[in-house]
């Protein structure tokens, strides 16, 4: 509540939207980060956002030029992305 005070004594909810990092299969090509570093970066960004009570949504799940968390063609999550989101496969 200290970071985003509301004039009525509460706090203004914050959302961090459309964040992500492209993979080697995306627009960066071979210069892009590995799946390991991409998922580590994503996990750290989420950790900091949640530390400050900021909600988030990742850009994007499928078909967004290398930012994908999910491979819709093979029906699989990219390595480390579920963990970065704090989720597990069923």
Coordinates of N, CA and C in Angstrom, one line a residue:
X1 N 0.8 -1.2 0.0 CA 0.0 0.0 0.0 C 0.9 1.3 0.0
X2 N 2.1 1.2 0.5 CA 2.9 2.4 0.5 C 3.4 2.8 -0.9
X3 N 3.5 1.8 -1.8 CA 4.1 2.1 -3.1 C 3.0 2.7 -4.0
X4 N 1.8 2.3 -3.9 CA 0.7 2.8 -4.9 C -0.5 3.3 -4.0
X5 N -0.3 4.4 -3.3 CA -1.4 4.8 -2.4 C -2.6 5.4 -3.2
X6 N -3.7 5.1 -2.7 CA -5.0 5.7 -3.3 C -5.4 6.9 -2.4
X7 N -6.0 7.8 -3.0 CA -6.4 9.0 -2.2 C -7.4 8.7 -1.1
X8 N -8.1 7.5 -1.2 CA -9.0 7.1 -0.2 C -8.4 6.2 0.9
X9 N -7.1 6.1 0.9 CA -6.5 5.3 2.0 C -6.1 3.9 1.6
X10 N -6.6 3.4 0.5 CA -6.3 2.0 0.0 C -5.0 2.1 -0.9
X11 N -5.0 1.2 -1.9 CA -3.9 1.3 -2.8 C -4.5 1.0 -4.2
X12 N -3.7 1.5 -5.2 CA -4.1 1.3 -6.6 C -3.5 0.0 -7.1
X13 N -4.3 -0.9 -7.6 CA -3.8 -2.2 -8.1 C -3.0 -1.9 -9.3
X14 N -1.8 -2.6 -9.4 CA -1.0 -2.4 -10.6 C -0.9 -3.8 -11.3
X15 N -0.8 -3.7 -12.6 CA -0.6 -4.9 -13.5 C 0.6 -4.6 -14.4
X16 N 1.5 -5.6 -14.5 CA 2.5 -5.6 -15.5 C 2.1 -6.5 -16.6
X17 N 1.9 -5.9 -17.8 CA 1.3 -6.7 -18.9 C 2.3 -6.7 -20.0
X18 N 2.1 -7.8 -20.8 CA 2.9 -8.0 -22.1 C 4.4 -7.9 -21.9
X19 N 4.9 -8.7 -21.0 CA 6.3 -8.8 -20.8 C 6.8 -10.2 -21.3
X20 N 8.0 -10.3 -21.7 CA 8.5 -11.6 -22.2 C 9.9 -11.4 -22.8
X21 N 10.4 -12.5 -23.2 CA 11.7 -12.5 -23.8 C 11.7 -13.5 -24.9
X22 N 12.2 -13.2 -26.1 CA 12.2 -14.1 -27.2 C 13.3 -15.2 -27.1
X23 N 13.0 -16.2 -27.7 CA 13.9 -17.4 -27.6 C 14.8 -17.5 -28.9
X24 N 15.7 -18.5 -28.9 CA 16.5 -18.7 -30.1 C 15.6 -19.0 -31.4
X25 N 14.4 -19.5 -31.1 CA 13.5 -19.8 -32.3 C 12.8 -18.6 -32.7
X26 N 12.9 -17.5 -32.0 CA 12.2 -16.3 -32.4 C 13.0 -15.3 -33.2
X27 N 12.7 -14.0 -33.0 CA 13.2 -13.0 -33.9 C 14.7 -12.8 -33.7
X28 N 15.3 -13.2 -32.5 CA 16.7 -13.0 -32.3 C 17.6 -14.1 -33.0
X29 N 17.0 -15.2 -33.4 CA 17.7 -16.2 -34.0 C 18.8 -16.8 -33.0
X30 N 19.9 -17.2 -33.6 CA 21.0 -17.8 -32.7 C 21.5 -16.8 -31.6
X31 N 21.2 -15.6 -31.7 CA 21.7 -14.6 -30.7 C 20.7 -14.5 -29.5
X32 N 19.6 -15.2 -29.6 CA 18.6 -15.2 -28.5 C 19.1 -16.1 -27.3
X33 N 18.5 -15.9 -26.2 CA 18.9 -16.7 -25.0 C 18.4 -18.1 -25.1
X34 N 19.1 -19.0 -24.4 CA 18.7 -20.4 -24.4 C 17.3 -20.5 -23.6
X35 N 16.7 -21.6 -23.7 CA 15.4 -21.9 -22.9 C 15.7 -21.7 -21.5
X36 N 16.9 -22.2 -21.0 CA 17.2 -22.1 -19.6 C 17.2 -20.6 -19.1
X37 N 17.9 -19.8 -19.8 CA 18.1 -18.4 -19.4 C 16.8 -17.6 -19.6
X38 N 16.0 -17.9 -20.7 CA 14.7 -17.3 -20.9 C 13.8 -17.6 -19.7
X39 N 13.7 -18.8 -19.3 CA 12.8 -19.2 -18.2 C 13.3 -18.6 -16.9
X40 N 14.6 -18.5 -16.7 CA 15.2 -17.9 -15.5 C 14.8 -16.4 -15.4
X41 N 15.0 -15.7 -16.5 CA 14.7 -14.3 -16.6 C 13.2 -14.1 -16.3
X42 N 12.3 -14.9 -16.9 CA 10.9 -14.8 -16.7 C 10.5 -15.0 -15.3
X43 N 11.1 -16.0 -14.7 CA 10.8 -16.3 -13.2 C 11.2 -15.2 -12.3
X44 N 12.4 -14.6 -12.6 CA 12.9 -13.4 -11.8 C 12.0 -12.2 -11.9
X45 N 11.6 -11.9 -13.1 CA 10.7 -10.8 -13.4 C 9.4 -11.0 -12.6
X46 N 8.8 -12.2 -12.6 CA 7.6 -12.5 -11.9 C 7.8 -12.4 -10.4
X47 N 8.9 -12.9 -9.9 CA 9.2 -12.8 -8.5 C 9.3 -11.3 -8.0
X48 N 9.9 -10.5 -8.8 CA 10.0 -9.1 -8.4 C 8.6 -8.4 -8.4
X49 N 7.8 -8.7 -9.5 CA 6.5 -8.1 -9.6 C 5.6 -8.5 -8.4
X50 N 5.6 -9.8 -8.1 CA 4.8 -10.3 -7.0 C 5.3 -9.8 -5.6
X51 N 6.6 -9.5 -5.5 CA 7.2 -9.0 -4.2 C 6.5 -7.6 -4.0
X52 N 6.2 -6.9 -5.0 CA 5.6 -5.5 -4.9 C 4.1 -5.5 -5.1
X53 N 3.5 -6.7 -5.0 CA 2.1 -6.9 -5.2 C 1.6 -6.4 -6.5
X54 N 2.3 -6.6 -7.6 CA 1.9 -6.3 -8.9 C 1.5 -7.6 -9.6
X55 N 0.3 -7.6 -10.1 CA -0.2 -8.7 -10.9 C 0.5 -8.7 -12.3
X56 N 0.4 -9.8 -13.0 CA 1.2 -9.8 -14.3 C 0.5 -10.7 -15.3
X57 N 0.8 -10.5 -16.5 CA 0.4 -11.5 -17.6 C 1.5 -11.5 -18.6
X58 N 1.8 -12.7 -19.0 CA 3.0 -12.9 -19.9 C 2.5 -12.7 -21.4
X59 N 3.4 -12.2 -22.2 CA 3.2 -12.0 -23.6 C 4.1 -13.1 -24.3
X60 N 3.6 -13.9 -25.0 CA 2.3 -14.5 -25.2 C 2.5 -16.0 -25.1
X61 N 1.4 -16.6 -25.1 CA 1.4 -18.1 -24.9 C 1.7 -18.8 -26.2
X62 N 1.3 -18.4 -27.3 CA 1.5 -19.1 -28.6 C 1.4 -18.2 -29.8
X63 N 2.3 -18.4 -30.8 CA 2.3 -17.7 -32.0 C 2.6 -16.2 -32.0
X64 N 3.7 -15.9 -31.2 CA 4.0 -14.4 -31.1 C 5.5 -14.2 -31.4
X65 N 6.1 -14.9 -32.4 CA 7.4 -14.6 -32.9 C 8.6 -14.9 -32.0
X66 N 8.5 -16.0 -31.2 CA 9.6 -16.4 -30.4 C 9.3 -16.2 -28.9
X67 N 8.3 -15.4 -28.6 CA 8.1 -15.1 -27.2 C 7.2 -16.2 -26.5
X68 N 6.8 -17.2 -27.3 CA 5.9 -18.2 -26.9 C 6.4 -19.0 -25.6
X69 N 5.4 -19.2 -24.8 CA 5.6 -20.1 -23.6 C 5.2 -21.5 -24.0
X70 N 4.3 -21.6 -25.0 CA 3.7 -22.9 -25.4 C 3.9 -23.1 -26.8
X71 N 4.3 -24.3 -27.2 CA 4.5 -24.7 -28.6 C 3.2 -25.3 -29.1
X72 N 2.4 -24.5 -29.7 CA 1.1 -25.0 -30.2 C 1.2 -26.1 -31.3
X73 N 2.2 -26.1 -32.0 CA 2.4 -27.1 -33.1 C 2.7 -28.5 -32.5
X74 N 3.4 -28.5 -31.4 CA 3.8 -29.8 -30.9 C 3.0 -30.1 -29.6
X75 N 2.2 -29.2 -29.1 CA 1.4 -29.4 -27.9 C 2.2 -29.5 -26.7
X76 N 3.3 -28.7 -26.6 CA 4.2 -28.8 -25.4 C 4.6 -27.4 -24.9
X77 N 4.8 -27.3 -23.6 CA 5.3 -26.1 -23.0 C 6.8 -26.0 -23.3
X78 N 7.3 -24.8 -23.6 CA 8.8 -24.7 -23.8 C 9.5 -25.0 -22.4
X79 N 10.7 -25.6 -22.5 CA 11.4 -25.9 -21.2 C 11.5 -24.8 -20.2
X80 N 11.1 -25.1 -19.0 CA 11.2 -24.1 -17.9 C 10.1 -23.1 -17.8
X81 N 9.2 -23.0 -18.8 CA 8.2 -21.9 -18.7 C 7.1 -22.2 -17.7
X82 N 6.7 -23.4 -17.6 CA 5.7 -23.7 -16.5 C 6.3 -23.4 -15.1
X83 N 7.5 -23.8 -14.9 CA 8.2 -23.5 -13.7 C 8.3 -22.0 -13.4
X84 N 8.6 -21.3 -14.5 CA 8.7 -19.8 -14.3 C 7.4 -19.2 -13.9
X85 N 6.3 -19.8 -14.4 CA 5.0 -19.3 -14.0 C 4.5 -19.8 -12.7
X86 N 5.3 -20.7 -12.0 CA 4.9 -21.3 -10.8 C 3.8 -22.4 -10.9
X87 N 3.9 -23.0 -12.1 CA 2.9 -24.1 -12.4 C 3.6 -25.4 -12.7
X88 N 2.8 -26.5 -12.7 CA 3.4 -27.8 -13.0 C 2.5 -28.4 -14.0
X89 N 3.0 -29.3 -14.8 CA 2.2 -30.1 -15.8 C 1.3 -31.1 -15.1
X90 N 0.2 -31.3 -15.6 CA -0.8 -32.2 -15.0 C -0.4 -33.6 -15.4

